[in-house]
mmCIF file with all atom_site columns, C-alpha atoms in Angstrom:
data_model
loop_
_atom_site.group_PDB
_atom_site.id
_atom_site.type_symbol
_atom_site.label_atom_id
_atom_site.label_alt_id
_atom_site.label_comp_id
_atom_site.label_asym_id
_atom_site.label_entity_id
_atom_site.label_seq_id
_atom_site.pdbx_PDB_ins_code
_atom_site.Cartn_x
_atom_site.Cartn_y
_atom_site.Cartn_z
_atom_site.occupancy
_atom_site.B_iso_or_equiv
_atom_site.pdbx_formal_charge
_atom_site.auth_seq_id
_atom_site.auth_comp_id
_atom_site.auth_asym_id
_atom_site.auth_atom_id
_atom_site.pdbx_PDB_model_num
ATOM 1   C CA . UNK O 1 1   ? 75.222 0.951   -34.337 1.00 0.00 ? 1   UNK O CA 1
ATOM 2   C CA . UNK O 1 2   ? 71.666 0.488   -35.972 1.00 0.00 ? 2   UNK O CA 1
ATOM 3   C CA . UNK O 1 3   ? 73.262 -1.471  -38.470 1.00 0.00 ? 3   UNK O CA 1
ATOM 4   C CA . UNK O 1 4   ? 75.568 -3.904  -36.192 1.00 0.00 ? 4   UNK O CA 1
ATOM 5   C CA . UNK O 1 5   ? 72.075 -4.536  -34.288 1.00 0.00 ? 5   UNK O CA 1
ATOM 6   C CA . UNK O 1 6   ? 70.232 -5.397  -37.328 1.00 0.00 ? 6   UNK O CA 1
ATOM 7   C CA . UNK O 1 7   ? 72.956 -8.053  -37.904 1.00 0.00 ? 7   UNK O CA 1
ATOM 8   C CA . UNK O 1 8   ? 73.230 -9.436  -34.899 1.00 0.00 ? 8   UNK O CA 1
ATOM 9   C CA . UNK O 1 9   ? 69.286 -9.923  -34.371 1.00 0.00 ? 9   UNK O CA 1
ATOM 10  C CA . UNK O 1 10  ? 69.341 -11.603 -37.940 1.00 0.00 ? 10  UNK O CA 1
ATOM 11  C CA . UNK O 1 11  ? 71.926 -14.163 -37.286 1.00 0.00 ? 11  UNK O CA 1
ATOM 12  C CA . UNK O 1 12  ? 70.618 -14.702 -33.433 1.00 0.00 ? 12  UNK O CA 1
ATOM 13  C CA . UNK O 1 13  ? 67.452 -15.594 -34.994 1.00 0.00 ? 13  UNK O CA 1
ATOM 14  C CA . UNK O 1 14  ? 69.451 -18.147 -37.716 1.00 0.00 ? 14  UNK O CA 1
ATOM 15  C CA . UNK O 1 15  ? 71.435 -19.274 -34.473 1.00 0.00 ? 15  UNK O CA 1
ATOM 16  C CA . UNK O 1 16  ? 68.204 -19.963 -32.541 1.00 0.00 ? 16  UNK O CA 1
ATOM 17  C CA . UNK O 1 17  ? 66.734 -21.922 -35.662 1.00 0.00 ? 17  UNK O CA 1
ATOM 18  C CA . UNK O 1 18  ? 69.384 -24.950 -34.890 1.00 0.00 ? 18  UNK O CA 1
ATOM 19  C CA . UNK O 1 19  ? 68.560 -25.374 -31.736 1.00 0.00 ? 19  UNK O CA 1
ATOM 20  C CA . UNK O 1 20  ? 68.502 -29.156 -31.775 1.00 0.00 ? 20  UNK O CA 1
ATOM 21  C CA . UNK O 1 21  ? 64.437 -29.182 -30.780 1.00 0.00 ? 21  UNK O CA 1
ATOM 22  C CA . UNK O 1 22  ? 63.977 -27.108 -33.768 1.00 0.00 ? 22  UNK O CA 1
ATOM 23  C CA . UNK O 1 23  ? 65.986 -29.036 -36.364 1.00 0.00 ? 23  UNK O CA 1
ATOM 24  C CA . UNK O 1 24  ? 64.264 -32.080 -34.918 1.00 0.00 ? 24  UNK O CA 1
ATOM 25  C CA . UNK O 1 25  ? 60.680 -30.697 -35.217 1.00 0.00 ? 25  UNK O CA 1
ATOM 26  C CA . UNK O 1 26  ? 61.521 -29.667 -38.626 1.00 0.00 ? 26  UNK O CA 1
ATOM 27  C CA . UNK O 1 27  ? 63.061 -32.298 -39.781 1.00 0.00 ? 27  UNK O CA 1
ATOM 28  C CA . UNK O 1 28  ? 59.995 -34.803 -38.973 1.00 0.00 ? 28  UNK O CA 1
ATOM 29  C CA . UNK O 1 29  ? 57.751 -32.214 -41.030 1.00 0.00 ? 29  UNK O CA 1
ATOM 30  C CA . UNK O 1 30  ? 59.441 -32.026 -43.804 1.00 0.00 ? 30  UNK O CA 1
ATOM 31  C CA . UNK O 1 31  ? 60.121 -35.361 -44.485 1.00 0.00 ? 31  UNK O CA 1
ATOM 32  C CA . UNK O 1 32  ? 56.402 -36.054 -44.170 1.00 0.00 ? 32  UNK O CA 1
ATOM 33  C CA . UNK O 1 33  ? 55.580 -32.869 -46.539 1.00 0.00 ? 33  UNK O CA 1
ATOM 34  C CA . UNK O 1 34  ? 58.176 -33.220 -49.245 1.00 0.00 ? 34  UNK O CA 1
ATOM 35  C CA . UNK O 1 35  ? 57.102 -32.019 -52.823 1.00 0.00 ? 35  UNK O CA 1
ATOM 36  C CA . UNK O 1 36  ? 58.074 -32.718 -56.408 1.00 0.00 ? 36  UNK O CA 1
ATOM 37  C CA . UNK O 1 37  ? 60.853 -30.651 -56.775 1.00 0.00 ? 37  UNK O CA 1
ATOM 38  C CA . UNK O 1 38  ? 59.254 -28.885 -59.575 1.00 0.00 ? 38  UNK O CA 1
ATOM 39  C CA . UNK O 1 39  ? 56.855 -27.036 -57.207 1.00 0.00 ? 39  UNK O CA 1
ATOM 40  C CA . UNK O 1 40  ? 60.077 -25.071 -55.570 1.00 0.00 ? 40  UNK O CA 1
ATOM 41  C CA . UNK O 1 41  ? 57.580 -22.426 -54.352 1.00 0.00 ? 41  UNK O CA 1
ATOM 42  C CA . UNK O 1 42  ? 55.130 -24.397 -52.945 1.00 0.00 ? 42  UNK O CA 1
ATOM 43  C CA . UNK O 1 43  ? 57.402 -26.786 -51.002 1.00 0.00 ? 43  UNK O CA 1
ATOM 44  C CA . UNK O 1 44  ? 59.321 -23.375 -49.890 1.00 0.00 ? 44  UNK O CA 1
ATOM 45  C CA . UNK O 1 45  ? 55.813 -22.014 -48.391 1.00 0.00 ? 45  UNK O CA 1
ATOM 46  C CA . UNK O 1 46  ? 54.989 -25.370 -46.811 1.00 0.00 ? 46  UNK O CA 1
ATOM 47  C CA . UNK O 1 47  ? 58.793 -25.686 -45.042 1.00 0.00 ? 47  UNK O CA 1
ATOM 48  C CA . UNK O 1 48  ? 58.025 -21.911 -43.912 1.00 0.00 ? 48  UNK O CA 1
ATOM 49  C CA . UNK O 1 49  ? 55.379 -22.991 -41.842 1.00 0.00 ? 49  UNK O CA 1
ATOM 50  C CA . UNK O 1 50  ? 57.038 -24.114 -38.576 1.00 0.00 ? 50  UNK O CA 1
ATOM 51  C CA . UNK O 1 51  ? 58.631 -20.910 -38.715 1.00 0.00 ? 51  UNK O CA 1
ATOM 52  C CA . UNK O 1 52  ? 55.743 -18.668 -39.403 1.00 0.00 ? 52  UNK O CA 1
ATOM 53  C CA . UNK O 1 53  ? 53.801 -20.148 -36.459 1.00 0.00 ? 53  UNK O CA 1
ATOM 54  C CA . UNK O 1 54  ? 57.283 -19.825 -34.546 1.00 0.00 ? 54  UNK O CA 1
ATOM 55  C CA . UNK O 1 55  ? 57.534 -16.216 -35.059 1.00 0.00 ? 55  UNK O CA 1
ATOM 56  C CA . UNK O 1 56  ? 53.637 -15.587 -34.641 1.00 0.00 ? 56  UNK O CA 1
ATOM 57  C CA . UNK O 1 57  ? 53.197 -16.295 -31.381 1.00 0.00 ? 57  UNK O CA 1
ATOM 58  C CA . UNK O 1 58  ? 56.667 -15.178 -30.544 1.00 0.00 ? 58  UNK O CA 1
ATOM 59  C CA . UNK O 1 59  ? 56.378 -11.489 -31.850 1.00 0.00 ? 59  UNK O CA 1
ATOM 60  C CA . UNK O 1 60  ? 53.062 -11.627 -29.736 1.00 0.00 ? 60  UNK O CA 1
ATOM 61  C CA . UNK O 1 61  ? 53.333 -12.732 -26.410 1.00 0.00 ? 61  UNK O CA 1
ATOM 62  C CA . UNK O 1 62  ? 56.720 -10.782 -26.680 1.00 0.00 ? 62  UNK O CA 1
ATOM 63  C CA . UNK O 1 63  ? 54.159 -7.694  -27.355 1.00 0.00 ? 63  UNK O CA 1
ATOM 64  C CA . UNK O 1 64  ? 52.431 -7.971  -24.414 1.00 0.00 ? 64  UNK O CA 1
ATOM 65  C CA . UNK O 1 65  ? 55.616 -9.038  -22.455 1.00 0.00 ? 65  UNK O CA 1
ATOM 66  C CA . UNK O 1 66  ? 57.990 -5.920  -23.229 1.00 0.00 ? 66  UNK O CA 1
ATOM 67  C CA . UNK O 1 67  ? 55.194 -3.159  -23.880 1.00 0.00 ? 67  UNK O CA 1
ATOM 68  C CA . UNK O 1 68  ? 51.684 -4.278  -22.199 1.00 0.00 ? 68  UNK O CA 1
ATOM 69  C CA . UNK O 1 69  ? 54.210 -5.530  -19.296 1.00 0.00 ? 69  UNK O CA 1
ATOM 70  C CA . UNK O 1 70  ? 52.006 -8.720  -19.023 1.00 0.00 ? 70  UNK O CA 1
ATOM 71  C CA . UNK O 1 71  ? 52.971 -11.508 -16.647 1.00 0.00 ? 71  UNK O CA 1
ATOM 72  C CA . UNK O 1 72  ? 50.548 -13.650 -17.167 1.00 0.00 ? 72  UNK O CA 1
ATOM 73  C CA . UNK O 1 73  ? 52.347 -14.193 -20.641 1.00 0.00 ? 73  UNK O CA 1
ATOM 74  C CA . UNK O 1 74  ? 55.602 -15.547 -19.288 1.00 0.00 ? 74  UNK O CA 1
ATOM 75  C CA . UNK O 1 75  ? 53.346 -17.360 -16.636 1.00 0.00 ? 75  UNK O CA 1
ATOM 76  C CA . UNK O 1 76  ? 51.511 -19.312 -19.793 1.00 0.00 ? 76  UNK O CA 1
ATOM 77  C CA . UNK O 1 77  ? 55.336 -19.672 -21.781 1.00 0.00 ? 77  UNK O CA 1
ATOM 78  C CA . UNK O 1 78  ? 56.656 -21.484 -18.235 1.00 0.00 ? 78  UNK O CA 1
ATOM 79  C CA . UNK O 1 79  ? 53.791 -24.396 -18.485 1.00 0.00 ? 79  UNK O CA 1
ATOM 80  C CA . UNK O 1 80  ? 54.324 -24.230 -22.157 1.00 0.00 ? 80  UNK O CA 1
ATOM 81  C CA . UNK O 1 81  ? 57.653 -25.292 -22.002 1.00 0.00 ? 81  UNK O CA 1
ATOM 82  C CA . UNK O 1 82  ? 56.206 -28.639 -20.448 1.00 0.00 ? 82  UNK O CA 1
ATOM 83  C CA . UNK O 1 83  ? 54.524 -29.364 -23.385 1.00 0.00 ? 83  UNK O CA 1
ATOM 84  C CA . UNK O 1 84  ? 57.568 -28.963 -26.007 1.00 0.00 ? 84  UNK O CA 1
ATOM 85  C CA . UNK O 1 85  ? 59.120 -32.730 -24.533 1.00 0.00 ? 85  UNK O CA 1
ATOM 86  C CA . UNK O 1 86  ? 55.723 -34.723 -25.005 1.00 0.00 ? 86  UNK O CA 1
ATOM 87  C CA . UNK O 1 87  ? 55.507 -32.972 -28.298 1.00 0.00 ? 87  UNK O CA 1
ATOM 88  C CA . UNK O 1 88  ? 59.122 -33.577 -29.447 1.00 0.00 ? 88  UNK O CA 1
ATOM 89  C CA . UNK O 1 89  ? 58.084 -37.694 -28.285 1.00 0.00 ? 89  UNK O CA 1
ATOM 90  C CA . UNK O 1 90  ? 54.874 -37.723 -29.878 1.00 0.00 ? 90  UNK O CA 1
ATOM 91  C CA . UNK O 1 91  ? 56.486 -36.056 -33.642 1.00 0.00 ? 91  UNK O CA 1
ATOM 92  C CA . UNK O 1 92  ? 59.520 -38.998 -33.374 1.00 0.00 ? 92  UNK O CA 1
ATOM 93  C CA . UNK O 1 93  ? 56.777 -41.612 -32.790 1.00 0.00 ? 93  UNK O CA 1
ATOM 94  C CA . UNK O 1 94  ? 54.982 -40.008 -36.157 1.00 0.00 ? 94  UNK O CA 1
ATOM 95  C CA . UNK O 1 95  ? 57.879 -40.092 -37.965 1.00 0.00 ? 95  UNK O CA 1
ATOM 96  C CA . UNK O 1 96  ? 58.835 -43.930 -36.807 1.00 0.00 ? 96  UNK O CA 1
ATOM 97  C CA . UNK O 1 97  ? 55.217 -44.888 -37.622 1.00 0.00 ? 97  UNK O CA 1
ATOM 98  C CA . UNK O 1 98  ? 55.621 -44.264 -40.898 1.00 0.00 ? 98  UNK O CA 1
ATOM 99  C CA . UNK O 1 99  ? 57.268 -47.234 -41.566 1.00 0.00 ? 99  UNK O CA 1
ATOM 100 C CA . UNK O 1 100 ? 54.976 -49.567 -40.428 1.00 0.00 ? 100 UNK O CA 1
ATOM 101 C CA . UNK O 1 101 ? 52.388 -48.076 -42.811 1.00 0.00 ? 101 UNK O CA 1
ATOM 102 C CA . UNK O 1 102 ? 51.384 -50.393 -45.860 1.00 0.00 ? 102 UNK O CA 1
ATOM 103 C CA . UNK O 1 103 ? 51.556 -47.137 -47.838 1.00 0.00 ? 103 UNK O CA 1
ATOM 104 C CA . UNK O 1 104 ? 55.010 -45.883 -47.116 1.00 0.00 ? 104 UNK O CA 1
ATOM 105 C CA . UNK O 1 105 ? 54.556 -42.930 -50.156 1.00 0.00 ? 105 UNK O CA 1
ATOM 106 C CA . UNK O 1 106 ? 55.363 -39.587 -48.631 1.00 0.00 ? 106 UNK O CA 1
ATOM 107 C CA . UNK O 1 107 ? 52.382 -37.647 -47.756 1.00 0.00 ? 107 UNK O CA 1
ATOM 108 C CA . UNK O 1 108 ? 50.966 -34.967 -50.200 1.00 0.00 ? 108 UNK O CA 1
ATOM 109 C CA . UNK O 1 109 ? 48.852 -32.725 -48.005 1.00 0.00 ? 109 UNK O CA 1
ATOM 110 C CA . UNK O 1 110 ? 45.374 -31.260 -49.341 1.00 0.00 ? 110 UNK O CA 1
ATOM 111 C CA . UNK O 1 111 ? 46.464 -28.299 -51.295 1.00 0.00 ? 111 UNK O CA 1
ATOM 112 C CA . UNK O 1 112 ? 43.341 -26.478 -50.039 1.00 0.00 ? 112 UNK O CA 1
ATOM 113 C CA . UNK O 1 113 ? 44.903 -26.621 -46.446 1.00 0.00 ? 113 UNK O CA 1
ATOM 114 C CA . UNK O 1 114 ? 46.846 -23.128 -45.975 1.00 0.00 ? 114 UNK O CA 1
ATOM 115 C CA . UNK O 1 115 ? 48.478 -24.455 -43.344 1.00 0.00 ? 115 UNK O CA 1
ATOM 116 C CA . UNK O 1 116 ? 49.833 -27.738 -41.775 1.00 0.00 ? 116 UNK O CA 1
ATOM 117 C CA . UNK O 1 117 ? 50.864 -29.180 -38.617 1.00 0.00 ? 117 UNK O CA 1
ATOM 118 C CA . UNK O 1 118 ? 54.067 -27.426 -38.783 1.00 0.00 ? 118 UNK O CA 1
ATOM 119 C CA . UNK O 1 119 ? 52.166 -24.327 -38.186 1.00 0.00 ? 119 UNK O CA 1
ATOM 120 C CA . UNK O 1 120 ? 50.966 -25.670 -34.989 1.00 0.00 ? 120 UNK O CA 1
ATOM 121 C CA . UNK O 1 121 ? 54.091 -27.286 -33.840 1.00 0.00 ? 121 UNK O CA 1
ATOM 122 C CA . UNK O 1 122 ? 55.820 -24.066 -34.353 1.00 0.00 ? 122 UNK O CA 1
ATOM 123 C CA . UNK O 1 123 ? 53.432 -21.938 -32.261 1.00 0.00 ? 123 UNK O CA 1
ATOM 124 C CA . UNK O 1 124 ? 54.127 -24.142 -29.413 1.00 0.00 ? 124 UNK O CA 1
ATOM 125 C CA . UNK O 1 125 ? 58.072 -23.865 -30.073 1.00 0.00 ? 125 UNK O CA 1
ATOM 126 C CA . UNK O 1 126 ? 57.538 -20.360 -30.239 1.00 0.00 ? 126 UNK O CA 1
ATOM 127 C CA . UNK O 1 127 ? 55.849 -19.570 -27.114 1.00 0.00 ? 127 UNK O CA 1
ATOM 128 C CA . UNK O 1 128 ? 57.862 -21.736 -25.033 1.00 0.00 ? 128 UNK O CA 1
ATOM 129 C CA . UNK O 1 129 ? 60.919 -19.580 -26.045 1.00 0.00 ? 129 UNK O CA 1
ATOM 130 C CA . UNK O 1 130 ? 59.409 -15.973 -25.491 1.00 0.00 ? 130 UNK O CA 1
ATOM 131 C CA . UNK O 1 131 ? 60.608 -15.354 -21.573 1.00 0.00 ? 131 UNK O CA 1
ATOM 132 C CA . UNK O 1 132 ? 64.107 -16.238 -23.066 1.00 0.00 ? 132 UNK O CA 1
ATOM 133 C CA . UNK O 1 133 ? 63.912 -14.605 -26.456 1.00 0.00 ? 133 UNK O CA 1
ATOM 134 C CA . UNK O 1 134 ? 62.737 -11.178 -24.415 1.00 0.00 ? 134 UNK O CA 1
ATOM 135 C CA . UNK O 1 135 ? 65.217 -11.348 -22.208 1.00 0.00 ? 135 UNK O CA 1
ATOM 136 C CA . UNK O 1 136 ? 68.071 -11.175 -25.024 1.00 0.00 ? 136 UNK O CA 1
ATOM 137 C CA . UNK O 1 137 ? 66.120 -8.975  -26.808 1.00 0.00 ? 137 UNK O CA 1
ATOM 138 C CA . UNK O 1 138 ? 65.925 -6.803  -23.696 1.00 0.00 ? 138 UNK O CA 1
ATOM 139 C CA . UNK O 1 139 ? 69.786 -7.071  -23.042 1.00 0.00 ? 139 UNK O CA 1
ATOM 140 C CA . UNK O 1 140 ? 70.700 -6.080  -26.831 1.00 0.00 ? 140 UNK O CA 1
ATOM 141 C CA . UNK O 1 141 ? 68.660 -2.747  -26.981 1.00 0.00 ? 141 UNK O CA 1
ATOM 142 C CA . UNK O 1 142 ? 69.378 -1.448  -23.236 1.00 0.00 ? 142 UNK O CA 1
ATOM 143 C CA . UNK O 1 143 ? 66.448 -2.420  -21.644 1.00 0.00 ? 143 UNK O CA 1
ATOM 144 C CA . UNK O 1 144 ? 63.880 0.033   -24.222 1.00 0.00 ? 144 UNK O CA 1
ATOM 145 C CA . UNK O 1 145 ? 61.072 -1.868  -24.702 1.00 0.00 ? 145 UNK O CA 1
ATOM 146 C CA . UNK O 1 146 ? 60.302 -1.060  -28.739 1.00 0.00 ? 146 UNK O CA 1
ATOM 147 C CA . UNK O 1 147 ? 63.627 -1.331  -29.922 1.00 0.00 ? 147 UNK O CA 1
ATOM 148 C CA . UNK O 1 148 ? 63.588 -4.797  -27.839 1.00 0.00 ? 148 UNK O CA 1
ATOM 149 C CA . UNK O 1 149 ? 60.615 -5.817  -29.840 1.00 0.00 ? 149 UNK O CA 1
ATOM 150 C CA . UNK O 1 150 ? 61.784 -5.013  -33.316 1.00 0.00 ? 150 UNK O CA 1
ATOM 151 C CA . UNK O 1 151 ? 64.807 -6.975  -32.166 1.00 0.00 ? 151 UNK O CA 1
ATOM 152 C CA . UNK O 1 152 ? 62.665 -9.888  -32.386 1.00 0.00 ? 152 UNK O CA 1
ATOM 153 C CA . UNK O 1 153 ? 60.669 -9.768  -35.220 1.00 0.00 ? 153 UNK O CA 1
ATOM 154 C CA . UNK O 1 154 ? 64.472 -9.298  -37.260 1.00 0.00 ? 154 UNK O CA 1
ATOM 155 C CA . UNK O 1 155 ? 65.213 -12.535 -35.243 1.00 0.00 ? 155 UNK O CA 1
ATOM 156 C CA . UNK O 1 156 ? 61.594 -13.999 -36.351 1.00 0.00 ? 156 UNK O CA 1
ATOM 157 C CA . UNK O 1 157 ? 62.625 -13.001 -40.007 1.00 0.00 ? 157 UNK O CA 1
ATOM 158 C CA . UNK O 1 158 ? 65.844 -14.953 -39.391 1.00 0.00 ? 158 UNK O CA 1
ATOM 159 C CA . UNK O 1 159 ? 64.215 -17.771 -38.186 1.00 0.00 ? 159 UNK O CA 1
ATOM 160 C CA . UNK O 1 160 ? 62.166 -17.926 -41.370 1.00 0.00 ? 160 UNK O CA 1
ATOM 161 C CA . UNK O 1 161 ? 64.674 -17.560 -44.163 1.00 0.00 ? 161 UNK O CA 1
ATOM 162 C CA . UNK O 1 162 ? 66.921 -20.432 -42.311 1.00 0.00 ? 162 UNK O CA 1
ATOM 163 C CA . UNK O 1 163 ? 64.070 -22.480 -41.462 1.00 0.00 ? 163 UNK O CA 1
ATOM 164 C CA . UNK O 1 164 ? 62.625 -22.321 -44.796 1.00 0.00 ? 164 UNK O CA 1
ATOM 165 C CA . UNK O 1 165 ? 65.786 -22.945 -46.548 1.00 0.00 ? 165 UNK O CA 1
ATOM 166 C CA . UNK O 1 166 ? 66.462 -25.980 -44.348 1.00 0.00 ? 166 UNK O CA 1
ATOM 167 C CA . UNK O 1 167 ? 62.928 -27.150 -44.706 1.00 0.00 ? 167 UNK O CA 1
ATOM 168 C CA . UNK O 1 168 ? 63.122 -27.078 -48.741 1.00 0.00 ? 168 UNK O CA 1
ATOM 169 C CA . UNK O 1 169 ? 66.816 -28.693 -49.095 1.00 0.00 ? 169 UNK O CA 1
ATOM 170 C CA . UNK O 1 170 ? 66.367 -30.810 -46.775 1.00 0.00 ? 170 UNK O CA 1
ATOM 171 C CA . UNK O 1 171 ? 63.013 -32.238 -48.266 1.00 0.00 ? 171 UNK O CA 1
ATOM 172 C CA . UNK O 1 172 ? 64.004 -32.335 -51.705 1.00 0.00 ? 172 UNK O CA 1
ATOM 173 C CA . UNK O 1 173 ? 66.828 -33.883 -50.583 1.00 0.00 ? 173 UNK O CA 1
ATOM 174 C CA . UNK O 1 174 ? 65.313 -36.879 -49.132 1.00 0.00 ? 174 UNK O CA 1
ATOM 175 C CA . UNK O 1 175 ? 62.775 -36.556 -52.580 1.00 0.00 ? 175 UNK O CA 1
ATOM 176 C CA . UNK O 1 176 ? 65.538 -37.048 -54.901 1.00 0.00 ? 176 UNK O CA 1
ATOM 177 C CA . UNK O 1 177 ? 66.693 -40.820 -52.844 1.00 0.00 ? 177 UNK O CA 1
ATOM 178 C CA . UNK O 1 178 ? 63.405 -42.039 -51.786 1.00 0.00 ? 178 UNK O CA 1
ATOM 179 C CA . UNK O 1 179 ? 62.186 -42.254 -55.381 1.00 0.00 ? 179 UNK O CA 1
ATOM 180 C CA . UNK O 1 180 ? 64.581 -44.923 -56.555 1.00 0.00 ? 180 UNK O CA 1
ATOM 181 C CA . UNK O 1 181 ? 65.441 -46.495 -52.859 1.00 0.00 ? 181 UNK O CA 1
ATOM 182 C CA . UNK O 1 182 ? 62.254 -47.138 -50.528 1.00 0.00 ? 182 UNK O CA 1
ATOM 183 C CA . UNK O 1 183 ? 64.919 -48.215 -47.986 1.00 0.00 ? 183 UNK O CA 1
ATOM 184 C CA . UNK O 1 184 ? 66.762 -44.831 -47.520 1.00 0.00 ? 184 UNK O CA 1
ATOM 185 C CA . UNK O 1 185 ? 63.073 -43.647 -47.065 1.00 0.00 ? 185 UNK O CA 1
ATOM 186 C CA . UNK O 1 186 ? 62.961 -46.016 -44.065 1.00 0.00 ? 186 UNK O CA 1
ATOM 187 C CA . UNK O 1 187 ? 66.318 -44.975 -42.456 1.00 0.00 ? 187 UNK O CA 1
ATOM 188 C CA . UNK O 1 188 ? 65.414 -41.376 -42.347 1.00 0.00 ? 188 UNK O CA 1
ATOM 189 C CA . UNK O 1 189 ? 62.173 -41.657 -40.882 1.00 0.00 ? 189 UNK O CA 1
ATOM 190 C CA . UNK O 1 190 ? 64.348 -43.961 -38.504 1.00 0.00 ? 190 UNK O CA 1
ATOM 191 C CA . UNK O 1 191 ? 66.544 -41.354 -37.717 1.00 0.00 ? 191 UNK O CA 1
ATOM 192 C CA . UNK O 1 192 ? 64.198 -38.324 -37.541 1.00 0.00 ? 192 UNK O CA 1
ATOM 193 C CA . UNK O 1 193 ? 62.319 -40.312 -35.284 1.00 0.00 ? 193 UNK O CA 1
ATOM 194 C CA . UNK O 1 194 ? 65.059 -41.686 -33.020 1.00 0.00 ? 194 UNK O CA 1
ATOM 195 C CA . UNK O 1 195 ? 66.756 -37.826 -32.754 1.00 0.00 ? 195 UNK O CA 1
ATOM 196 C CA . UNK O 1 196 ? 63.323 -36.249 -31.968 1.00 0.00 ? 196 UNK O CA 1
ATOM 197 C CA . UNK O 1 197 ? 62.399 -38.425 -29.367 1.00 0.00 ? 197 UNK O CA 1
ATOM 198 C CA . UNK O 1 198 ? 65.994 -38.182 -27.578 1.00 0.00 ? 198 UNK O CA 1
ATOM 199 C CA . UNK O 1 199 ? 65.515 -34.184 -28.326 1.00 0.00 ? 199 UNK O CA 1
ATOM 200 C CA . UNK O 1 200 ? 61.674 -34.690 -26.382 1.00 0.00 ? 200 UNK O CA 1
ATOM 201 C CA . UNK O 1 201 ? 63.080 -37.188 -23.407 1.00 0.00 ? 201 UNK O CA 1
ATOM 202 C CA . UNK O 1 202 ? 65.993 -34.544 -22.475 1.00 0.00 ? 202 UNK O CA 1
ATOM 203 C CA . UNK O 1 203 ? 63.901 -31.440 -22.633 1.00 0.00 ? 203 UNK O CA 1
ATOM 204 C CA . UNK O 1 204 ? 60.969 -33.114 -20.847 1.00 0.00 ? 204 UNK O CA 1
ATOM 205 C CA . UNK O 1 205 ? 63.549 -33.996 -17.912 1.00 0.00 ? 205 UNK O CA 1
ATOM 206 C CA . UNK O 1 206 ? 65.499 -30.821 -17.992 1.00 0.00 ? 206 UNK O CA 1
ATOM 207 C CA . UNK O 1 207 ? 62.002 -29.149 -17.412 1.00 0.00 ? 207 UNK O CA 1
ATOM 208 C CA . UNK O 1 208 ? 60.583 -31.434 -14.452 1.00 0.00 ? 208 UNK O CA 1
ATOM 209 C CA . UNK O 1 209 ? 64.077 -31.186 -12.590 1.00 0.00 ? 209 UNK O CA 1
#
């Protein structure tokens, strides 16, 4: 039984990373944070970041949701919610921007910087989920609080592998063309862009209606 619960929460949390918001988000950053592929590790750490900040705030408002019984936590993750559309807008706007820059290189951050706007993007994904999130979590271990919340972080941890690994192919990928075609370059910030803000419009009206 343990064991058919540890699988489910893993793949729930790999389901959850495809949500389309979450492929969008993602896909913006790591087009703008794409590596050499030589520096596998690095890129890997820097595609992990939307996820890490995902699961942070996740495995703690979900803390003081199941066991501290806090309200005021899924009272903060309704407003939240608001604020994943504009977000989702503003990221596709990035993204089409780059374009229109005279330097249309992709962007090495400052290696000093442990950690990037992903992070930050990924906290606000992640809070914005946690009434849901708890209330799966809550169905799958029979309404006990700690099992609920270990449920979670084995979703967080499949949020991160599958998030990572789509992060790293998926920058790479765009790497390996952009180098010899500044054009294909172009058409995926295009369509990045494009997808992200219709991701942003239809969650920002699903959440005033």
């Amino acid at each position: 039984m343990v064991n058919i619960l540890l699988i489910d929460s893993l793949l729930l949390g790999v389901q959850h990373s495809f949500e389309p918001d979450h492929m969008a988000a993602v896909s913006v950053l790591a087009s703008e944070d794409a590596k050499s592929p030589s520096q596998r590790w690095k890129l890997i750490w820097r595609s992990s970041h939307w996820a890490l900040g995902h699961s942070f705030t996740l495995i703690l408002f979900a803390v003081l949701v199941l066991l501290l019984r806090s309200t005021l936590t899924l009272d903060i993750s309704e407003k939240v919610e608001l604020l994943v559309g504009p977000l989702m807008i503003w990221l596709g706007v990035v993204a089409i921007r780059r374009n229109f820059v005279k330097d249309r290189t992709l962007h090495y951050p400052n290696p000093q910087q442990k950690f990037s706007r992903s992070f930050w993007v990924g906290m606000v994904h992640g809070l914005a989920g946690t009434g849901g999130a708890c209330a799966v979590a809550l169905t799958l271990a029979a309404s006990d609080a700690s099992t609920a919340v270990w449920i979670i972080i084995l979703q967080s941890v499949g949020i991160i592998l599958s998030m990572s690994a789509y992060g790293y192919f998926f920058a790479t990928s765009i790497h390996r063309f952009a180098g010899k075609r500044e054009t294909f370059l172009k058409v995926v910030n295009y369509t990045v862009g494009a997808f992200s803000i219709l991701i942003g419009t239809i969650t920002l009206y699903e959440s005033l209606v």
